Amino acid sequence: NSDDMTEVINYTKSNYAEPNTAYFGAGKGMNVIYLHLESMQNFLIDYKLNGEEVTPFLNSLTKDQNTLYFDNFFHQTAQGKTSDAEFILENSLYGLPQGSAFTTKGLNTFQAAPAILGQQGYSSAVFHGNSGSFWNRDEIYKSFGYQHFFDEKYYSMNPEDLAEYGLMDKPFFEESIPMLESLPQPFYTKFITVSNHYPYPLAEEETTIAPHTTGDKSVDTYFQTARYADEALKQFFDYLKASGLYDHSIIVMYGDHYGISENHNKAMEKVLGKEITDFDSAGLQRVPFFIRVPGMEGGVSHEYGGQIDILPTLLHLLGIDTKDYVQFGTDLLSEQHDDLVPFRDGSFMSPTISSVGGKFYDSTTGLEIDETRMEEAVNLQNIVENKLALSDKVVNGDLLRFYSPDTFTPIDRTQYNYNKTQD
Ligand code: GP9
Ligand code: MN
């Protein structure tokens, strides 16, 4: 009810992190291009397999002068996998502890990024070479205010170009170009890739790196599909540069969730050359996160953060203050950024103490903490649980029905239609 909403607003107001003046508005008026890096984990960055880089293009971006790369950034997804990642980054709300909010909460009221930016003159579109109803995207995107959803109906879908979850990344990006060019600028867009998806199959002729040699088939071929995805990204960047879009677009890239589950830890011990503890398994939930803004000073940030922080970070870069929005993350670039990173099961990571499976660890040594730090740990645990519970109240109670910032007009989802005949 609306009392719950008052509690939530009091919380999100107190949780708000003020923009950093060095970054606020650095990308004002620019296009936004999200590149969804399917199943990409951060351990791949700078990993060498037989002396060869697996993701040379992404590695090069960690050194790009206009790109910020975050190496302590975590996915926060649960059973909703890809859809949880999308849900979190479009709304700065947590996904649900069970199931997928995309499939069960598609008709809720949201104040999502495409709606916020749509009211600032942005067009918006999602590009994805798979069935539009997968994860209920074709419904919830309307509630988010996405103007266009280019799903498989808009792509060739040649049988020889298909992966298990849709069109392979290289033809996917290639075929997306005319649709991207049809959008009025500035645009807010998201490209959802699929080639690097479990169990990581790839036709022999597409491989450009030998598989790993752990003997665990999906782990071994993961390096090959990740390489393919990296090449597809480079190809798309080449287009962006040639077309000039590169100079006035913010490019955001995120790994959506793990690619190698804990069930494969024996093989991962061979990959990493060390024993994997529960704390290490939690650390493996790091995913690469990049933000490129033309003219912005880049570098490697070690700040702890997660997918929940993406939306406030982006809005502040675009010069839009998030103060009046109900968002559970905080701007990664703010001095006041909250570096406590909740996982959906109530575990958490932070630069000091981490909580995994009910045990607390020193985040620098990976060893269990002693009694003297227990109070601090329990305090962090309570903050995490409170935060997740409040976010769940918003999503389960559809509470955004009861509140909009003054500057925001709620979306009328009946105004959206993704049929191919739309003009
Ligand atoms: C499906 C694709 C995969 O369209 O985005 O989703 P996932 O299985 O990773 O959740
Ligand atoms: Mn996924």
Short mmCIF file of C-alpha atoms and ligand atoms in Angstrom, two decimals:
data_model
loop_
_atom_site.label_atom_id
_atom_site.label_comp_id
_atom_site.label_asym_id
_atom_site.label_seq_id
_atom_site.Cartn_x
_atom_site.Cartn_y
_atom_site.Cartn_z
CA ASN A 1 0.00 0.00 0.00
CA SER A 2 1.00 3.64 -0.05
CA ASP A 3 2.41 3.50 3.52
CA ASP A 4 4.92 0.98 2.22
CA MET A 5 5.69 3.47 -0.54
CA THR A 6 6.46 6.16 2.02
CA GLU A 7 8.87 3.80 3.76
CA VAL A 8 10.52 3.04 0.41
CA ILE A 9 10.86 6.70 -0.56
CA ASN A 10 12.39 7.56 2.80
CA TYR A 11 14.87 4.77 2.23
CA THR A 12 15.82 5.61 -1.36
CA LYS A 13 16.16 9.30 -0.48
CA SER A 14 18.57 8.46 2.34
CA ASN A 15 20.42 6.04 0.04
CA TYR A 16 20.85 8.66 -2.73
CA ALA A 17 24.42 9.49 -3.77
CA GLU A 18 25.02 12.96 -5.13
CA PRO A 19 26.49 13.22 -8.61
CA ASN A 20 30.20 13.84 -8.97
CA THR A 21 30.64 17.22 -10.68
CA ALA A 22 33.61 15.86 -12.65
CA TYR A 23 31.27 13.41 -14.44
CA PHE A 24 27.74 14.83 -14.16
CA GLY A 25 26.47 15.59 -17.66
CA ALA A 26 29.71 14.36 -19.31
CA GLY A 27 27.55 12.61 -21.91
CA LYS A 28 24.62 15.02 -21.97
CA GLY A 29 22.49 14.62 -25.10
CA MET A 30 24.55 11.71 -26.41
CA ASN A 31 23.14 8.44 -27.74
CA VAL A 32 23.26 5.43 -25.42
CA ILE A 33 24.30 2.02 -26.68
CA TYR A 34 24.17 -0.94 -24.29
CA LEU A 35 25.99 -4.05 -25.39
CA HIS A 36 24.83 -7.05 -23.38
CA LEU A 37 27.76 -9.44 -23.01
CA GLU A 38 26.08 -12.81 -22.65
CA SER A 39 27.59 -15.00 -19.89
CA MET A 40 30.82 -12.97 -19.88
CA GLN A 41 32.73 -13.31 -16.62
CA ASN A 42 35.46 -10.97 -15.54
CA PHE A 43 38.11 -13.69 -15.17
CA LEU A 44 38.28 -13.74 -18.99
CA ILE A 45 39.67 -10.20 -19.07
CA ASP A 46 43.42 -10.44 -19.65
CA TYR A 47 43.27 -14.24 -19.24
CA LYS A 48 45.82 -15.98 -21.45
CA LEU A 49 45.10 -19.41 -22.91
CA ASN A 50 48.24 -20.99 -24.32
CA GLY A 51 49.83 -17.54 -24.26
CA GLU A 52 46.98 -16.03 -26.26
CA GLU A 53 44.45 -13.44 -25.10
CA VAL A 54 40.89 -14.78 -25.17
CA THR A 55 39.20 -11.38 -25.42
CA PRO A 56 41.79 -9.10 -27.04
CA PHE A 57 39.24 -6.45 -27.97
CA LEU A 58 37.69 -6.13 -24.51
CA ASN A 59 41.20 -6.17 -23.06
CA SER A 60 42.13 -3.23 -25.27
CA LEU A 61 39.14 -1.28 -23.96
CA THR A 62 40.47 -1.57 -20.41
CA LYS A 63 43.21 0.78 -21.66
CA ASP A 64 41.05 3.07 -23.82
CA GLN A 65 41.46 6.71 -22.81
CA ASN A 66 37.70 7.45 -22.79
CA THR A 67 36.60 4.20 -21.18
CA LEU A 68 36.09 3.40 -17.52
CA TYR A 69 36.50 -0.29 -16.76
CA PHE A 70 35.37 -1.64 -13.37
CA ASP A 71 37.17 -4.74 -12.13
CA ASN A 72 35.19 -5.21 -8.89
CA PHE A 73 31.78 -5.23 -10.50
CA PHE A 74 29.30 -8.03 -9.81
CA HIS A 75 26.21 -9.43 -11.47
CA GLN A 76 23.27 -9.63 -9.07
CA THR A 77 21.01 -11.99 -10.98
CA ALA A 78 19.15 -15.07 -9.77
CA GLN A 79 16.82 -17.51 -11.55
CA GLY A 80 15.77 -14.86 -14.07
CA LYS A 81 19.31 -14.88 -15.55
CA THR A 82 19.44 -12.53 -18.57
CA SER A 83 16.05 -11.09 -17.71
CA ASP A 84 17.18 -10.27 -14.16
CA ALA A 85 20.19 -8.42 -15.53
CA GLU A 86 17.94 -6.40 -17.80
CA PHE A 87 15.40 -5.79 -15.04
CA ILE A 88 18.06 -4.52 -12.67
CA LEU A 89 19.79 -2.20 -15.09
CA GLU A 90 16.64 -0.68 -16.61
CA ASN A 91 15.09 0.10 -13.20
CA SER A 92 17.74 -0.04 -10.47
CA LEU A 93 15.39 -2.45 -8.71
CA TYR A 94 16.43 -5.97 -7.69
CA GLY A 95 15.10 -9.03 -9.49
CA LEU A 96 13.00 -11.40 -7.39
CA PRO A 97 14.43 -14.15 -5.15
CA GLN A 98 12.49 -16.77 -7.16
CA GLY A 99 11.42 -16.84 -10.78
CA SER A 100 11.79 -13.92 -13.16
CA ALA A 101 10.24 -10.49 -12.56
CA PHE A 102 10.17 -10.15 -16.36
CA THR A 103 7.69 -12.98 -16.68
CA THR A 104 5.60 -12.37 -13.56
CA LYS A 105 5.62 -8.55 -13.25
CA GLY A 106 5.37 -7.46 -16.88
CA LEU A 107 2.27 -5.34 -16.32
CA ASN A 108 3.64 -3.43 -13.31
CA THR A 109 4.19 0.31 -13.34
CA PHE A 110 7.87 1.17 -13.85
CA GLN A 111 10.05 4.25 -14.12
CA ALA A 112 12.53 2.58 -16.42
CA ALA A 113 15.37 4.12 -18.38
CA PRO A 114 13.62 4.19 -21.80
CA ALA A 115 10.63 5.97 -20.24
CA ILE A 116 12.78 8.49 -18.35
CA LEU A 117 14.85 9.24 -21.44
CA GLY A 118 11.82 9.14 -23.76
CA GLN A 119 10.54 12.14 -21.85
CA GLN A 120 13.84 13.90 -22.54
CA GLY A 121 13.48 13.46 -26.30
CA TYR A 122 15.22 10.10 -26.70
CA SER A 123 14.01 7.37 -29.05
CA SER A 124 14.54 3.82 -27.76
CA ALA A 125 14.97 0.28 -29.06
CA VAL A 126 16.09 -3.21 -28.11
CA PHE A 127 17.81 -5.44 -30.68
CA HIS A 128 17.72 -9.19 -30.11
CA GLY A 129 17.82 -11.98 -32.67
CA ASN A 130 15.49 -14.35 -30.82
CA SER A 131 11.78 -14.78 -30.29
CA GLY A 132 10.28 -11.60 -28.81
CA SER A 133 8.28 -13.51 -26.24
CA PHE A 134 11.36 -15.12 -24.66
CA TRP A 135 11.46 -13.91 -21.04
CA ASN A 136 8.19 -12.04 -21.80
CA ARG A 137 10.25 -9.22 -23.28
CA ASP A 138 7.56 -8.21 -25.78
CA GLU A 139 5.25 -7.36 -22.86
CA ILE A 140 7.51 -5.88 -20.20
CA TYR A 141 9.35 -3.66 -22.70
CA LYS A 142 6.05 -1.83 -23.24
CA SER A 143 5.85 -1.16 -19.51
CA PHE A 144 9.43 0.13 -19.64
CA GLY A 145 8.48 2.53 -22.46
CA TYR A 146 10.63 0.98 -25.20
CA GLN A 147 9.43 2.40 -28.52
CA HIS A 148 10.86 -0.39 -30.66
CA PHE A 149 11.75 -4.01 -30.13
CA PHE A 150 13.58 -5.53 -33.08
CA ASP A 151 13.26 -9.25 -32.39
CA GLU A 152 13.77 -12.24 -34.71
CA LYS A 153 10.99 -11.03 -37.03
CA TYR A 154 13.36 -8.29 -38.16
CA TYR A 155 16.37 -10.52 -38.86
CA SER A 156 17.19 -13.00 -41.62
CA MET A 157 17.47 -15.90 -39.16
CA ASN A 158 19.26 -18.02 -41.79
CA PRO A 159 19.49 -21.53 -40.35
CA GLU A 160 23.26 -21.63 -40.87
CA ASP A 161 23.64 -18.45 -38.78
CA LEU A 162 21.72 -19.64 -35.74
CA ALA A 163 22.95 -20.44 -32.27
CA GLU A 164 20.70 -22.15 -29.75
CA TYR A 165 19.25 -18.85 -28.52
CA GLY A 166 19.05 -16.95 -31.76
CA LEU A 167 21.10 -15.25 -34.42
CA MET A 168 24.89 -15.45 -34.04
CA ASP A 169 26.47 -12.19 -32.88
CA LYS A 170 28.32 -11.28 -36.09
CA PRO A 171 25.30 -11.41 -38.45
CA PHE A 172 23.19 -10.00 -35.61
CA PHE A 173 25.22 -6.80 -35.34
CA GLU A 174 25.54 -6.55 -39.10
CA GLU A 175 21.81 -6.79 -39.70
CA SER A 176 21.05 -4.41 -36.83
CA ILE A 177 22.80 -1.49 -38.51
CA PRO A 178 19.99 -0.33 -40.86
CA MET A 179 17.49 -0.56 -37.99
CA LEU A 180 19.77 1.43 -35.72
CA GLU A 181 20.14 4.04 -38.45
CA SER A 182 16.35 4.32 -38.73
CA LEU A 183 16.14 5.71 -35.17
CA PRO A 184 15.98 9.44 -34.55
CA GLN A 185 18.91 10.64 -32.43
CA PRO A 186 19.52 10.81 -29.60
CA PHE A 187 18.62 7.16 -29.02
CA TYR A 188 18.73 4.77 -26.07
CA THR A 189 19.43 1.24 -27.32
CA LYS A 190 20.34 -2.21 -26.09
CA PHE A 191 21.84 -5.05 -28.14
CA ILE A 192 21.38 -8.47 -26.56
CA THR A 193 23.93 -10.98 -27.83
CA VAL A 194 23.53 -14.76 -27.65
CA SER A 195 26.55 -16.58 -29.09
CA ASN A 196 28.36 -16.92 -25.79
CA HIS A 197 25.58 -18.94 -24.16
CA TYR A 198 25.84 -22.24 -22.31
CA PRO A 199 26.82 -24.91 -23.40
CA TYR A 200 29.05 -22.78 -25.70
CA PRO A 201 28.81 -24.64 -29.01
CA LEU A 202 30.59 -23.12 -32.01
CA ALA A 203 31.03 -24.39 -35.57
CA GLU A 204 34.63 -25.36 -36.23
CA GLU A 205 35.04 -22.78 -39.01
CA GLU A 206 34.06 -19.96 -36.61
CA THR A 207 36.67 -20.81 -34.00
CA THR A 208 39.83 -18.69 -33.83
CA ILE A 209 41.31 -20.02 -30.60
CA ALA A 210 41.88 -23.58 -29.41
CA PRO A 211 39.57 -24.82 -26.64
CA HIS A 212 40.81 -25.06 -23.05
CA THR A 213 42.03 -28.45 -21.93
CA THR A 214 40.28 -29.02 -18.60
CA GLY A 215 38.33 -31.94 -20.03
CA ASP A 216 35.01 -30.31 -19.06
CA LYS A 217 33.45 -29.70 -22.46
CA SER A 218 31.39 -26.56 -21.80
CA VAL A 219 34.22 -24.94 -19.85
CA ASP A 220 36.67 -25.72 -22.63
CA THR A 221 34.55 -24.28 -25.45
CA TYR A 222 33.51 -21.22 -23.37
CA PHE A 223 36.84 -19.67 -24.34
CA GLN A 224 36.03 -20.12 -28.02
CA THR A 225 32.55 -18.58 -27.92
CA ALA A 226 33.87 -15.75 -25.75
CA ARG A 227 36.51 -15.09 -28.42
CA TYR A 228 33.82 -15.11 -31.11
CA ALA A 229 31.74 -12.62 -29.07
CA ASP A 230 34.81 -10.41 -28.63
CA GLU A 231 35.36 -10.39 -32.40
CA ALA A 232 31.71 -9.53 -33.04
CA LEU A 233 32.02 -6.58 -30.64
CA LYS A 234 35.11 -5.33 -32.40
CA GLN A 235 33.32 -5.55 -35.72
CA PHE A 236 30.43 -3.46 -34.33
CA PHE A 237 32.81 -0.90 -32.85
CA ASP A 238 34.46 -0.62 -36.27
CA TYR A 239 31.06 0.24 -37.72
CA LEU A 240 30.36 2.76 -34.94
CA LYS A 241 33.67 4.47 -35.64
CA ALA A 242 33.18 4.52 -39.42
CA SER A 243 29.64 5.90 -39.11
CA GLY A 244 30.64 8.64 -36.67
CA LEU A 245 28.23 7.39 -33.99
CA TYR A 246 31.26 6.59 -31.86
CA ASP A 247 31.93 10.29 -31.26
CA HIS A 248 28.53 11.07 -29.80
CA SER A 249 27.43 7.86 -28.12
CA ILE A 250 27.89 6.49 -24.62
CA ILE A 251 28.69 2.79 -24.90
CA VAL A 252 27.94 0.64 -21.85
CA MET A 253 28.95 -3.02 -21.73
CA TYR A 254 28.07 -5.49 -19.00
CA GLY A 255 28.38 -9.21 -18.41
CA ASP A 256 24.85 -10.38 -17.59
CA HIS A 257 25.62 -13.32 -15.26
CA TYR A 258 28.09 -16.16 -14.79
CA GLY A 259 28.86 -18.42 -17.71
CA ILE A 260 30.46 -21.20 -15.69
CA SER A 261 28.39 -22.32 -12.71
CA GLU A 262 29.79 -23.64 -9.43
CA ASN A 263 29.08 -27.16 -10.71
CA HIS A 264 32.18 -26.72 -12.87
CA ASN A 265 34.52 -25.61 -10.08
CA LYS A 266 36.82 -28.59 -10.57
CA ALA A 267 37.48 -27.47 -14.15
CA MET A 268 37.71 -23.84 -13.01
CA GLU A 269 40.47 -24.84 -10.58
CA LYS A 270 42.46 -25.95 -13.64
CA VAL A 271 41.58 -22.74 -15.48
CA LEU A 272 42.72 -20.53 -12.60
CA GLY A 273 45.47 -22.78 -11.34
CA LYS A 274 44.28 -22.69 -7.72
CA GLU A 275 41.80 -24.17 -5.31
CA ILE A 276 38.38 -22.47 -5.34
CA THR A 277 36.84 -21.77 -1.95
CA ASP A 278 33.29 -20.55 -1.34
CA PHE A 279 34.68 -17.03 -1.09
CA ASP A 280 36.43 -17.47 -4.46
CA SER A 281 33.20 -18.74 -6.02
CA ALA A 282 31.49 -15.54 -4.92
CA GLY A 283 34.40 -13.54 -6.33
CA LEU A 284 33.90 -15.30 -9.66
CA GLN A 285 30.54 -13.52 -9.91
CA ARG A 286 32.50 -10.49 -11.08
CA VAL A 287 31.46 -9.53 -14.59
CA PRO A 288 33.14 -7.00 -16.85
CA PHE A 289 31.63 -3.52 -16.82
CA PHE A 290 32.68 -0.75 -19.19
CA ILE A 291 31.41 2.77 -19.81
CA ARG A 292 32.81 4.74 -22.71
CA VAL A 293 31.93 8.41 -22.95
CA PRO A 294 33.59 10.50 -25.69
CA GLY A 295 35.78 13.11 -24.03
CA MET A 296 35.57 11.54 -20.56
CA GLU A 297 38.74 10.55 -18.76
CA GLY A 298 38.87 6.75 -18.61
CA GLY A 299 40.85 4.28 -16.55
CA VAL A 300 40.44 1.24 -14.37
CA SER A 301 38.21 1.68 -11.32
CA HIS A 302 38.47 -0.76 -8.43
CA GLU A 303 35.28 0.54 -6.86
CA TYR A 304 32.97 -2.26 -5.69
CA GLY A 305 29.61 -2.13 -7.44
CA GLY A 306 26.94 -4.14 -9.17
CA GLN A 307 24.27 -4.05 -11.83
CA ILE A 308 21.93 -2.17 -9.49
CA ASP A 309 24.28 0.85 -9.82
CA ILE A 310 24.17 1.08 -13.61
CA LEU A 311 21.05 3.23 -14.03
CA PRO A 312 21.94 6.04 -11.59
CA THR A 313 25.48 6.09 -13.00
CA LEU A 314 24.20 6.43 -16.56
CA LEU A 315 21.56 9.05 -15.73
CA HIS A 316 24.11 11.21 -13.95
CA LEU A 317 26.47 10.96 -16.93
CA LEU A 318 23.55 12.16 -19.06
CA GLY A 319 23.04 15.09 -16.69
CA ILE A 320 19.77 13.77 -15.20
CA ASP A 321 19.63 13.87 -11.42
CA THR A 322 18.21 10.68 -9.87
CA LYS A 323 17.27 12.29 -6.53
CA ASP A 324 13.50 11.92 -6.95
CA TYR A 325 13.56 8.43 -8.42
CA VAL A 326 13.03 5.19 -6.51
CA GLN A 327 16.32 3.48 -7.26
CA PHE A 328 18.20 1.04 -5.05
CA GLY A 329 21.66 1.48 -6.54
CA THR A 330 23.97 4.47 -6.41
CA ASP A 331 26.13 6.26 -8.96
CA LEU A 332 29.46 4.40 -9.23
CA LEU A 333 31.21 7.70 -9.88
CA SER A 334 29.79 9.51 -6.85
CA GLU A 335 31.93 10.17 -3.77
CA GLN A 336 28.96 8.79 -1.84
CA HIS A 337 28.65 5.58 -3.87
CA ASP A 338 27.64 2.64 -1.68
CA ASP A 339 30.22 -0.11 -2.17
CA LEU A 340 28.20 -2.79 -0.39
CA VAL A 341 27.08 -5.20 -3.15
CA PRO A 342 24.14 -7.48 -2.26
CA PHE A 343 23.61 -10.77 -4.04
CA ARG A 344 20.06 -11.93 -4.44
CA ASP A 345 20.43 -14.75 -1.88
CA GLY A 346 21.44 -12.26 0.83
CA SER A 347 25.18 -12.90 0.47
CA PHE A 348 27.20 -9.78 -0.25
CA MET A 349 30.56 -8.47 -1.30
CA SER A 350 32.23 -5.29 -0.11
CA PRO A 351 35.84 -4.08 -0.01
CA THR A 352 36.08 -4.94 3.71
CA ILE A 353 33.80 -7.84 4.64
CA SER A 354 31.96 -10.31 2.41
CA SER A 355 29.21 -12.74 3.30
CA VAL A 356 28.90 -16.05 1.49
CA GLY A 357 26.57 -18.87 2.44
CA GLY A 358 26.12 -17.56 5.98
CA LYS A 359 29.84 -17.09 6.70
CA PHE A 360 31.72 -13.80 6.82
CA TYR A 361 35.08 -13.31 5.14
CA ASP A 362 37.74 -10.66 5.11
CA SER A 363 37.50 -9.42 1.52
CA THR A 364 41.25 -8.94 1.11
CA THR A 365 42.49 -12.21 2.61
CA GLY A 366 39.49 -14.43 1.84
CA LEU A 367 39.74 -15.85 5.37
CA GLU A 368 36.85 -16.02 7.82
CA ILE A 369 36.72 -12.99 10.11
CA ASP A 370 37.21 -13.24 13.86
CA GLU A 371 34.79 -12.30 16.67
CA THR A 372 36.04 -8.70 16.85
CA ARG A 373 34.55 -7.88 13.46
CA MET A 374 31.31 -9.80 13.88
CA GLU A 375 29.26 -6.76 14.87
CA GLU A 376 30.35 -4.86 11.77
CA ALA A 377 29.55 -7.89 9.59
CA VAL A 378 26.10 -8.40 11.08
CA ASN A 379 25.40 -4.72 10.57
CA LEU A 380 26.24 -5.02 6.86
CA GLN A 381 24.13 -8.18 6.65
CA ASN A 382 21.13 -6.30 8.07
CA ILE A 383 21.57 -3.45 5.61
CA VAL A 384 21.60 -5.93 2.73
CA GLU A 385 18.49 -7.76 3.91
CA ASN A 386 16.60 -4.53 4.47
CA LYS A 387 17.51 -3.25 1.02
CA LEU A 388 16.42 -6.45 -0.74
CA ALA A 389 13.18 -6.58 1.24
CA LEU A 390 12.29 -2.99 0.36
CA SER A 391 13.00 -3.56 -3.32
CA ASP A 392 10.80 -6.68 -3.20
CA LYS A 393 8.01 -4.60 -1.65
CA VAL A 394 8.16 -2.24 -4.61
CA VAL A 395 8.11 -5.05 -7.18
CA ASN A 396 5.62 -7.40 -5.49
CA GLY A 397 3.29 -4.57 -4.43
CA ASP A 398 3.58 -2.73 -7.76
CA LEU A 399 4.24 0.31 -5.59
CA LEU A 400 5.38 2.67 -8.33
CA ARG A 401 1.64 3.01 -9.09
CA PHE A 402 1.50 5.27 -6.05
CA TYR A 403 4.40 7.62 -6.78
CA SER A 404 6.03 9.45 -9.69
CA PRO A 405 8.63 12.17 -9.57
CA ASP A 406 7.14 15.54 -10.63
CA THR A 407 9.15 15.47 -13.84
CA PHE A 408 7.95 11.99 -14.85
CA THR A 409 4.72 10.99 -16.62
CA PRO A 410 3.73 7.35 -16.15
CA ILE A 411 3.85 5.15 -19.26
CA ASP A 412 0.65 4.09 -21.01
CA ARG A 413 1.72 0.66 -22.23
CA THR A 414 -1.23 0.39 -24.64
CA GLN A 415 0.54 2.97 -26.81
CA TYR A 416 3.30 0.49 -27.68
CA ASN A 417 3.25 -2.22 -30.32
CA TYR A 418 6.15 -4.20 -31.74
CA ASN A 419 4.49 -5.71 -34.78
CA LYS A 420 6.50 -5.54 -37.92
CA THR A 421 3.89 -3.41 -39.67
CA GLN A 422 4.36 -0.49 -37.29
CA ASP A 423 5.57 2.69 -38.98
C1 GP9 B 1 17.35 -15.50 -24.66
C2 GP9 B 1 18.65 -15.02 -24.15
C3 GP9 B 1 19.22 -15.97 -23.10
O1 GP9 B 1 16.64 -14.67 -25.54
O2 GP9 B 1 18.67 -13.69 -23.81
O3 GP9 B 1 18.74 -15.82 -21.82
P1 GP9 B 1 19.43 -16.59 -20.58
O4 GP9 B 1 19.25 -18.08 -20.81
O5 GP9 B 1 20.88 -16.23 -20.55
O6 GP9 B 1 18.71 -16.11 -19.37
MN MN B 2 22.12 -14.55 -20.27
#
